[in-house]
Tab-separated table of C-alpha atoms in Angstrom:
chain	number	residue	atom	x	y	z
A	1	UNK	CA	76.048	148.357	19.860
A	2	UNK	CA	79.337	149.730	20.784
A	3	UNK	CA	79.306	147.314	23.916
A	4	UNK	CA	78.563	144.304	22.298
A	5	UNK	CA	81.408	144.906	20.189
A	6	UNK	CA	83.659	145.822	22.967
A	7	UNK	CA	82.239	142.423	24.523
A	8	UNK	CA	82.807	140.484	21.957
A	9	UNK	CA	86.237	141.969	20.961
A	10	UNK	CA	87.318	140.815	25.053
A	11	UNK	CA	86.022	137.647	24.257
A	12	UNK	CA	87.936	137.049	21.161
A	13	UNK	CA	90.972	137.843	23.003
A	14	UNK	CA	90.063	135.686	26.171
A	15	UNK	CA	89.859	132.955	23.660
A	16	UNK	CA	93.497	133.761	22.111
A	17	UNK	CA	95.148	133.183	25.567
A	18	UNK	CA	93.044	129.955	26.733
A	19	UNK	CA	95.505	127.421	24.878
A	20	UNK	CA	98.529	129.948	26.554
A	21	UNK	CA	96.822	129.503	30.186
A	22	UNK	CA	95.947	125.961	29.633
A	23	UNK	CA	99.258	124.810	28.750
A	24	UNK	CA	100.637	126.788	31.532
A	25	UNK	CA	98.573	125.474	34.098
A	26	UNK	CA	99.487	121.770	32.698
A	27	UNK	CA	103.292	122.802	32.886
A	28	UNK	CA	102.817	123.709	36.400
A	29	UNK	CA	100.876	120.474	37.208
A	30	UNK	CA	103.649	118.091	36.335
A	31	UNK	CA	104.052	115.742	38.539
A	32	UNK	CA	107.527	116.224	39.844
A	33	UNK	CA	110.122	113.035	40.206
A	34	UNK	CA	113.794	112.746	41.695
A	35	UNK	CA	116.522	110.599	40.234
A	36	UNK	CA	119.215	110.316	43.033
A	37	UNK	CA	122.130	108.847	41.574
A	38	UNK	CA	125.651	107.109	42.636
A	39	UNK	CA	127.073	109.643	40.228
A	40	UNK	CA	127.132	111.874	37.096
A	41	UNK	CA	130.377	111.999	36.040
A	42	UNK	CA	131.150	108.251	33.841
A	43	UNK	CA	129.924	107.624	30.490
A	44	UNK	CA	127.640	105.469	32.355
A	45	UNK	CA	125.575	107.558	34.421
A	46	UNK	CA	124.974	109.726	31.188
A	47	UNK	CA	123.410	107.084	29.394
A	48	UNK	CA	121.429	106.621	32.641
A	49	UNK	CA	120.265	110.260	32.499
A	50	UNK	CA	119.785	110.107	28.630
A	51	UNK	CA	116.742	107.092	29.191
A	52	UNK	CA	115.681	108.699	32.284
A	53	UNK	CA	115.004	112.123	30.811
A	54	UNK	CA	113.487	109.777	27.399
A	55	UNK	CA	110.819	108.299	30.052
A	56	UNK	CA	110.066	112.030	31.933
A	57	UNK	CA	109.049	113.343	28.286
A	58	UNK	CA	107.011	110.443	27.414
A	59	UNK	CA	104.660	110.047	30.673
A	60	UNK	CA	104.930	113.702	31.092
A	61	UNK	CA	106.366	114.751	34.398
A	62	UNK	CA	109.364	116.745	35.720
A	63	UNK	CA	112.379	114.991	36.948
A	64	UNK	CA	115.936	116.088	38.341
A	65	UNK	CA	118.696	113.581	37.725
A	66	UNK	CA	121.939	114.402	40.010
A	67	UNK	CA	124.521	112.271	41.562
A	68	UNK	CA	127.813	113.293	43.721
A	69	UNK	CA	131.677	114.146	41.723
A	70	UNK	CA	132.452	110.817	42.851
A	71	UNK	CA	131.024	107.230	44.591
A	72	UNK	CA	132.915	107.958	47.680
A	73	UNK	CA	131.257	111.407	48.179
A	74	UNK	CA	128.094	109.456	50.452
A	75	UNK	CA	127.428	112.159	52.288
A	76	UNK	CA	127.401	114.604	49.436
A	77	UNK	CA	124.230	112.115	47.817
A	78	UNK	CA	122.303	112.377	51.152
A	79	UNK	CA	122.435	116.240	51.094
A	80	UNK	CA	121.255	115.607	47.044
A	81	UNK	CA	118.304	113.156	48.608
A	82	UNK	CA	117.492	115.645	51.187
A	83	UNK	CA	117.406	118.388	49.281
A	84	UNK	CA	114.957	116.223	46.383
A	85	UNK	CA	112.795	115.657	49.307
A	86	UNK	CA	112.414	118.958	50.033
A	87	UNK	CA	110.668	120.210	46.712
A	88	UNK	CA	107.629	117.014	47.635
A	89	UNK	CA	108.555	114.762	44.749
A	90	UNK	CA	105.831	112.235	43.757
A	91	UNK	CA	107.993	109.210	43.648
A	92	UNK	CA	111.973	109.218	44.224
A	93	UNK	CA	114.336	106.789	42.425
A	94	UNK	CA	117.332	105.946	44.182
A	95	UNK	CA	120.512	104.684	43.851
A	96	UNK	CA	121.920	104.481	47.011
A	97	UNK	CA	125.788	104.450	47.789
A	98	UNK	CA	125.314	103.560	51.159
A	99	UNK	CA	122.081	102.443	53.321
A	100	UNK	CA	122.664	103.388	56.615
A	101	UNK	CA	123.444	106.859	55.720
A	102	UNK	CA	119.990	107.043	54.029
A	103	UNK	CA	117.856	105.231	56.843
A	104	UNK	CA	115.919	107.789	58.237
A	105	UNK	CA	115.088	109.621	54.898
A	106	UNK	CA	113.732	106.217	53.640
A	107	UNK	CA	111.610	105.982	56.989
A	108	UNK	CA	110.239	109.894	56.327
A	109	UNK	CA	109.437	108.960	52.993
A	110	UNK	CA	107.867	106.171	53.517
A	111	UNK	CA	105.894	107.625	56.083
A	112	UNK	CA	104.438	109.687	53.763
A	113	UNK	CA	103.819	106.737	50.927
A	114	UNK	CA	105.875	108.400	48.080
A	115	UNK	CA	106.868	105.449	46.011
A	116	UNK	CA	110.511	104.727	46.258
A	117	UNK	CA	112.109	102.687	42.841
A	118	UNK	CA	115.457	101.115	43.728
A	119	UNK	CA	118.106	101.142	40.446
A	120	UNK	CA	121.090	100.201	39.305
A	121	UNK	CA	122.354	99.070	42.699
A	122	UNK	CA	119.341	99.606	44.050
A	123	UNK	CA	119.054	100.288	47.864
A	124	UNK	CA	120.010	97.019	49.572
A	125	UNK	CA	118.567	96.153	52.789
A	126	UNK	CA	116.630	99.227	53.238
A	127	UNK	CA	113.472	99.011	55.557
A	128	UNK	CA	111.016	96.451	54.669
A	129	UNK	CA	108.408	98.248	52.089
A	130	UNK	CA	110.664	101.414	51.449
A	131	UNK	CA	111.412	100.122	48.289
A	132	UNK	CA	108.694	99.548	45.846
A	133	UNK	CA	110.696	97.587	42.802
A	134	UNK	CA	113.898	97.882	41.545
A	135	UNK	CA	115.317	98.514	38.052
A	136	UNK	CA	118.953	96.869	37.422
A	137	UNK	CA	120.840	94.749	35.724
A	138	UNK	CA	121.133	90.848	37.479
A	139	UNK	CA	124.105	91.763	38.363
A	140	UNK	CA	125.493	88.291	39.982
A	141	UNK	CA	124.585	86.956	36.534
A	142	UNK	CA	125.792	88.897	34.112
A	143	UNK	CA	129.459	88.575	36.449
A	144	UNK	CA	128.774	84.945	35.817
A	145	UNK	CA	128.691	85.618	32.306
A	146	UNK	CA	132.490	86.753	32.303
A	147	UNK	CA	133.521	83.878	34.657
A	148	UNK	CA	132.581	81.543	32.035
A	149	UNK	CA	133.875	83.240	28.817
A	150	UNK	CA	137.357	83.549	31.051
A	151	UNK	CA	137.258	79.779	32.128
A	152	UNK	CA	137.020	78.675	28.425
A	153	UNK	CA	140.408	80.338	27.762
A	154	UNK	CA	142.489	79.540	30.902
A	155	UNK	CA	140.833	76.100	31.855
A	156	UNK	CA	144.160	74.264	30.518
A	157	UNK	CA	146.093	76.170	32.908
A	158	UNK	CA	144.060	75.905	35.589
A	159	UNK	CA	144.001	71.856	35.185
A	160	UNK	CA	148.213	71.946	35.222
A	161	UNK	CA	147.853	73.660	38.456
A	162	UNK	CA	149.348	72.173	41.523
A	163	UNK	CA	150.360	73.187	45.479
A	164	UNK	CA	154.230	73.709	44.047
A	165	UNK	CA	152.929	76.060	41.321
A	166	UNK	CA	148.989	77.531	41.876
A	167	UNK	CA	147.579	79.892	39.586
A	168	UNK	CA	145.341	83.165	40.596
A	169	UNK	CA	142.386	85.044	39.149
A	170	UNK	CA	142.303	88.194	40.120
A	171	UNK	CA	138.794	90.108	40.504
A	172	UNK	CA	139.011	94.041	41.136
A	173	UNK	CA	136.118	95.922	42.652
A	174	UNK	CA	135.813	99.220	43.196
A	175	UNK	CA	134.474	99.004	47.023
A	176	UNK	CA	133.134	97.045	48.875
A	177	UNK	CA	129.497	98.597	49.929
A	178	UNK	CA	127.696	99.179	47.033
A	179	UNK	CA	125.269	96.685	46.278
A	180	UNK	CA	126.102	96.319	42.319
A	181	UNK	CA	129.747	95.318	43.109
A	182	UNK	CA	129.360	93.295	45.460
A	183	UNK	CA	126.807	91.217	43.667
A	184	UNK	CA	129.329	91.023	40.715
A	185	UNK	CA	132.140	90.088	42.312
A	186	UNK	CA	130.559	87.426	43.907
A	187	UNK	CA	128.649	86.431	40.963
A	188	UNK	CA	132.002	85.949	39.730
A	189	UNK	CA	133.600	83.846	42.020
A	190	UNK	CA	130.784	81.730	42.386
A	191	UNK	CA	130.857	81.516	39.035
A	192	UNK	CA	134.697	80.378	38.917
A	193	UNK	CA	134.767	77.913	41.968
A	194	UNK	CA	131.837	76.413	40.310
A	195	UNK	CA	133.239	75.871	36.809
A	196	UNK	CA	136.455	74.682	38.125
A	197	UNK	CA	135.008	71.691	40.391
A	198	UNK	CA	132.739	70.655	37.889
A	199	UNK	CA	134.508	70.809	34.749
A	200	UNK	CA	138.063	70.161	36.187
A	201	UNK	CA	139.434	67.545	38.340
A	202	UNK	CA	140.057	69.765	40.885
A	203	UNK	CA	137.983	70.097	44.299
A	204	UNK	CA	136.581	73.235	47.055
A	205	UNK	CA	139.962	71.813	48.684
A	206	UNK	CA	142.425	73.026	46.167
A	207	UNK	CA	140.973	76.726	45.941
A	208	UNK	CA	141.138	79.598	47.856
A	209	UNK	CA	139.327	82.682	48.026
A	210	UNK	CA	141.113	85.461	49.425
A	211	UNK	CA	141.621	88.940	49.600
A	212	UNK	CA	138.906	92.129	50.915
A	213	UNK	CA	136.442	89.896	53.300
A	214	UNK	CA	133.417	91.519	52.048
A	215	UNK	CA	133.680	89.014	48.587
A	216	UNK	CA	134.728	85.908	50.896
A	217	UNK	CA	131.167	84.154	51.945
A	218	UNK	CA	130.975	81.889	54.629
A	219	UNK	CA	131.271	78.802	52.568
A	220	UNK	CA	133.878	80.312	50.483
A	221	UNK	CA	137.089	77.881	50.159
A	222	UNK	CA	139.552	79.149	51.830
A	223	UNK	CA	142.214	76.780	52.306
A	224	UNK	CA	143.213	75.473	48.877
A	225	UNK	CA	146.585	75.544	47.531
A	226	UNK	CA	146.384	75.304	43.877
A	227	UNK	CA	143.712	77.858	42.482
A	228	UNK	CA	143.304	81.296	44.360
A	229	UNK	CA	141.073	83.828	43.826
A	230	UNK	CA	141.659	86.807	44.904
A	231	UNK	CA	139.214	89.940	45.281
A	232	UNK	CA	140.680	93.416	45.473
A	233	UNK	CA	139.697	96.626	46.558
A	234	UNK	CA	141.467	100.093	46.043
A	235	UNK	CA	141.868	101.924	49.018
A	236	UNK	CA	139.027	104.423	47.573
A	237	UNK	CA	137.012	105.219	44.448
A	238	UNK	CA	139.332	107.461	43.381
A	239	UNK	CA	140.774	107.160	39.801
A	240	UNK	CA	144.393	107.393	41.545
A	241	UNK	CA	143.715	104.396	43.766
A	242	UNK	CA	142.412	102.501	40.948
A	243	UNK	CA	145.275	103.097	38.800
A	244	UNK	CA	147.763	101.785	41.686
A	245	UNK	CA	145.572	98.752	42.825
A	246	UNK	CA	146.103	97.444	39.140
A	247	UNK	CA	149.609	98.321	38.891
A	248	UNK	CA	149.742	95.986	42.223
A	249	UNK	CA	148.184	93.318	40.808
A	250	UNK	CA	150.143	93.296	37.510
A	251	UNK	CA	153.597	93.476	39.470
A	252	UNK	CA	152.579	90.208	41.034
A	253	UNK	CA	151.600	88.834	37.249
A	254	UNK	CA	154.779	86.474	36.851
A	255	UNK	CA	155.140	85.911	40.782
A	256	UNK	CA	151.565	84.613	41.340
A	257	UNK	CA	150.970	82.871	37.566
A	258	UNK	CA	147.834	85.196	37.191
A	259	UNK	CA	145.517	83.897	34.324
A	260	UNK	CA	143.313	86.642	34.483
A	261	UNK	CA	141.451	89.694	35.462
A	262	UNK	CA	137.984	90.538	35.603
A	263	UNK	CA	137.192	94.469	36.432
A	264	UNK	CA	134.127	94.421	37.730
A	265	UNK	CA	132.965	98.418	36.417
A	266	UNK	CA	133.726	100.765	34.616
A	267	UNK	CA	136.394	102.584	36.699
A	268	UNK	CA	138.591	100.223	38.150
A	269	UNK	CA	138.645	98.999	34.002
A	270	UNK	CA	139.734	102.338	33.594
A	271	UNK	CA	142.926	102.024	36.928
A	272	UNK	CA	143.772	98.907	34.225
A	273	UNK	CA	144.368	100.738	31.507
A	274	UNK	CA	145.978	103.948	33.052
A	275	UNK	CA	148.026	101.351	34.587
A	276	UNK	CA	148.919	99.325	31.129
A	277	UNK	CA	149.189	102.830	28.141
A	278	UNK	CA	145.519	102.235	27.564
A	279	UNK	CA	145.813	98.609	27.738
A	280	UNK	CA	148.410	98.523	24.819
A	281	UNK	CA	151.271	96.412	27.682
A	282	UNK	CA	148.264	93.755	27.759
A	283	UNK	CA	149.762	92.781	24.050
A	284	UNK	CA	152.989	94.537	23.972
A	285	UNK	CA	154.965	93.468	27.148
A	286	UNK	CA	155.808	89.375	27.244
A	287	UNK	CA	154.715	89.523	30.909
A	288	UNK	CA	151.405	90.376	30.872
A	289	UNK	CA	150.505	89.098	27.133
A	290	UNK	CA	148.869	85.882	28.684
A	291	UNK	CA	146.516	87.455	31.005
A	292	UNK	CA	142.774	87.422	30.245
A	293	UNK	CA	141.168	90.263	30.653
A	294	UNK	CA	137.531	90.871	30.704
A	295	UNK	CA	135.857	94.710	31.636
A	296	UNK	CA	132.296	95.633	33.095
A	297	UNK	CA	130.590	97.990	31.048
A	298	UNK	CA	131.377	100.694	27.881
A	299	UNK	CA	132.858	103.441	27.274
A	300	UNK	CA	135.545	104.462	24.756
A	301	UNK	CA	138.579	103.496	26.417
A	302	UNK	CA	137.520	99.977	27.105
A	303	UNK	CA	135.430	99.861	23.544
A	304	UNK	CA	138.855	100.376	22.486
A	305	UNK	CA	140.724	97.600	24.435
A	306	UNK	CA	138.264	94.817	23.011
A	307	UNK	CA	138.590	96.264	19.475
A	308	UNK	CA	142.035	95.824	19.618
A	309	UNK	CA	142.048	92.663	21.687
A	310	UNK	CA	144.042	94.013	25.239
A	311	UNK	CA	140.848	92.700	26.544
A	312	UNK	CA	138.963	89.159	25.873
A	313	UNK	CA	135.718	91.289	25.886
A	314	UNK	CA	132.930	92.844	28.097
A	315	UNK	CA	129.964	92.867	30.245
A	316	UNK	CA	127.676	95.338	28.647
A	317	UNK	CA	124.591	96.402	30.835
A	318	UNK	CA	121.888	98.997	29.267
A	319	UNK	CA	122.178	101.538	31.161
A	320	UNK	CA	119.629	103.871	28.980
A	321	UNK	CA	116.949	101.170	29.741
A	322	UNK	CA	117.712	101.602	33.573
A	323	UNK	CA	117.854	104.857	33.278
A	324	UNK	CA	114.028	105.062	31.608
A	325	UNK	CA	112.873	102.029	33.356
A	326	UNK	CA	113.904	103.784	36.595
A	327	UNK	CA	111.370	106.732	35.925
A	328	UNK	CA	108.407	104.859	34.250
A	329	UNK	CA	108.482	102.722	37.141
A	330	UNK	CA	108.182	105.479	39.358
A	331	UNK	CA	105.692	107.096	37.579
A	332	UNK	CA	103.446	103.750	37.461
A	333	UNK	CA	104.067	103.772	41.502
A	334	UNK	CA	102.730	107.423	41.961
A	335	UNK	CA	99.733	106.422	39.651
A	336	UNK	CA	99.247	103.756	41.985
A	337	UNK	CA	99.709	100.701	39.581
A	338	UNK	CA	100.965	97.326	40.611
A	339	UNK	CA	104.783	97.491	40.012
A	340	UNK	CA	107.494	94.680	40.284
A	341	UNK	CA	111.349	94.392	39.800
A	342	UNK	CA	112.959	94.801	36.316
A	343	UNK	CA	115.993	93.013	34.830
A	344	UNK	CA	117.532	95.407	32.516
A	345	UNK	CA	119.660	92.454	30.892
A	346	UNK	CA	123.332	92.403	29.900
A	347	UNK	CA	125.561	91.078	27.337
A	348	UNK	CA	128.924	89.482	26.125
A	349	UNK	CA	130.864	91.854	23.669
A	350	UNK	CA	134.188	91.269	21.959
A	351	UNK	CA	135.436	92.411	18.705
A	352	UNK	CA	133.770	89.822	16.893
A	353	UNK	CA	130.521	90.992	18.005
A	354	UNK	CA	130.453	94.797	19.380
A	355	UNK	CA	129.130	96.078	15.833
A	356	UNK	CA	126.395	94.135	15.652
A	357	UNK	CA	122.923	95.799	16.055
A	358	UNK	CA	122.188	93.671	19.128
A	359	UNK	CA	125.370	95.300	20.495
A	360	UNK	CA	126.594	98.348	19.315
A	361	UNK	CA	123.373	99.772	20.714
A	362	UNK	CA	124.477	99.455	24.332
A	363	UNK	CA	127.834	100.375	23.955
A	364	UNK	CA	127.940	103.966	25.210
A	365	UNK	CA	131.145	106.136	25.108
């Protein structure tokens, strides 16, 4: 009798700590995924983490989101991949600041068919089939977008141009190798030299693109005399060299006529306004109080300049939705379901717009 009770008191207990072993054994069965990113440190790459970490606790799996002090640290993100790779991740998304450097990681990984999901700027020409989809914002597009909201304001201008007295848009990138920028910038000139030849009298012939020669394509004009656009690029991602590129540009404001500038992120929108008391001088100082402005992404600095109209407005991406978009993808991948690129979408904000619910929602600080 005694050990049937003794039995049945074990059991009792054994029962008590099932739920306690279960869930521990489930904990330790999460599938495990890496978020490589270009960086940590903007507003923007927090919003990034914030949907990414939203889409681990809904499919239930373990992810690590880290990205290098800064966008010129490359090597510093390929010791970040390397190290990811090392703890046998199920699927990897990756944001890659520069190919080459991540070549033969790509080629080990694929080797071993863990699912690689491309986002934000995605991983451009990486090996054929390294890359499963990609999760990012149409970036050419959405540059587009701002091309056309700054043509409606200085197309007058632009139509009074001539050889004796040209006009120039300026475009500032923060480098010239990631994948994102790039796209923009040319999704912006495109943009431009389009507008101008259609809904203008003015020709290829009368504009030129100049400038870094990573933004000037091959059919880029080149040799006009009345319209230039010019694409810049700091010396390096560094805050510093982002502040002095726009000072640059805005010492040549009343030498070249320049109509505008589009800043094609979030840093070199924040060189503008470290160069300009927080953008205040866009209003404030008679030379610059005719220059369009128009940012790339959020934050509270720039949320600031269109709310008090230093800038003409913004290009909003979601970065939350690439963010989570990034890691469901990459969970789909590992669970072996058919998966395909995704547009995250973007949007035009100014202060007539920014609080509306369609809006405000994407404007991270």
């Amino acid at each position: 009798m005694k050990k049937a009770l003794v039995g049945l008191f074990v059991l009792v207990v054994l029962a008590s700590f099932t739920p306690i072993f279960a869930q521990a054994t489930q904990e330790m069965a999460k599938p495990y995924i890496a978020v490589v990113s270009k960086g940590e440190q903007h507003d923007f790459w927090q919003q990034v983490k914030l949907g990414a970490n939203a889409a681990a606790a809904k499919y239930n799996v373990d992810i690590t989101f880290e990205g290098p002090p800064s966008e010129s640290d490359v090597q510093t993100q390929v010791e970040m991949l390397n190290n990811a790779m090392a703890k046998n991740p199920v699927a990897i998304a990756l944001a890659a600041l520069n190919t080459s450097s991540v070549l033969d990681q790509l080629q080990e990984i694929q080797a071993k068919g863990i699912p690689v999901i491309g986002f934000d700027s995605g991983v451009p020409e990486a090996p054929k089939g390294s890359i499963w989809a990609n999760a990012a914002t149409n970036n050419y597009n959405a540059a587009g977008m701002a091309a056309k909201k700054m043509f409606e304001v200085i197309k007058p201008e632009i139509e009074m141009a001539t050889d004796a007295k040209p006009v120039k848009i300026v475009v500032l990138n923060q480098d010239a190798s990631g994948e994102s920028l790039l796209s923009r910038g040319k999704g912006f000139r495109d943009t431009m030299v389009d507008l101008i030849t259609t809904q203008t009298k003015l020709t290829k012939a009368d504009i030129k693109v100049m400038g870094n020669t990573a933004y000037i394509a091959a059919d880029s004009p080149t040799m006009g005399k009345k319209v230039m656009i010019e694409m810049v690029v700091p010396a390096s991602a560094a805050m510093t060299d982002a502040t002095n590129a726009s000072q640059a540009v805005l010492n040549k404001v009343v030498s070249d006529h320049i109509l505008g500038i589009f800043c094609s992120n979030e840093a070199t929108v924040k060189g503008l306004l470290a160069a300009t008391n927080d953008g205040a001088m866009l209003k404030t100082d008679a030379k610059y109080k005719n220059v369009v402005v128009i940012g790339y992404d959020a934050g509270a600095g720039q949320k600031n300049a269109v709310r008090k109209g230093y800038f003409l407005g913004s290009i909003t991406q979601d970065p939350y939705s690439i963010g989570y978009k990034a890691v469901e993808l990459a969970y789909k991948a590992y669970k072996g379901e058919s998966v395909a690129d995704v547009d995250t979408g973007a949007k035009f904000y100014d202060k007539s717009n920014m609080d509306n619910d369609d809006i405000k929602g994407l404007l991270y600080d």
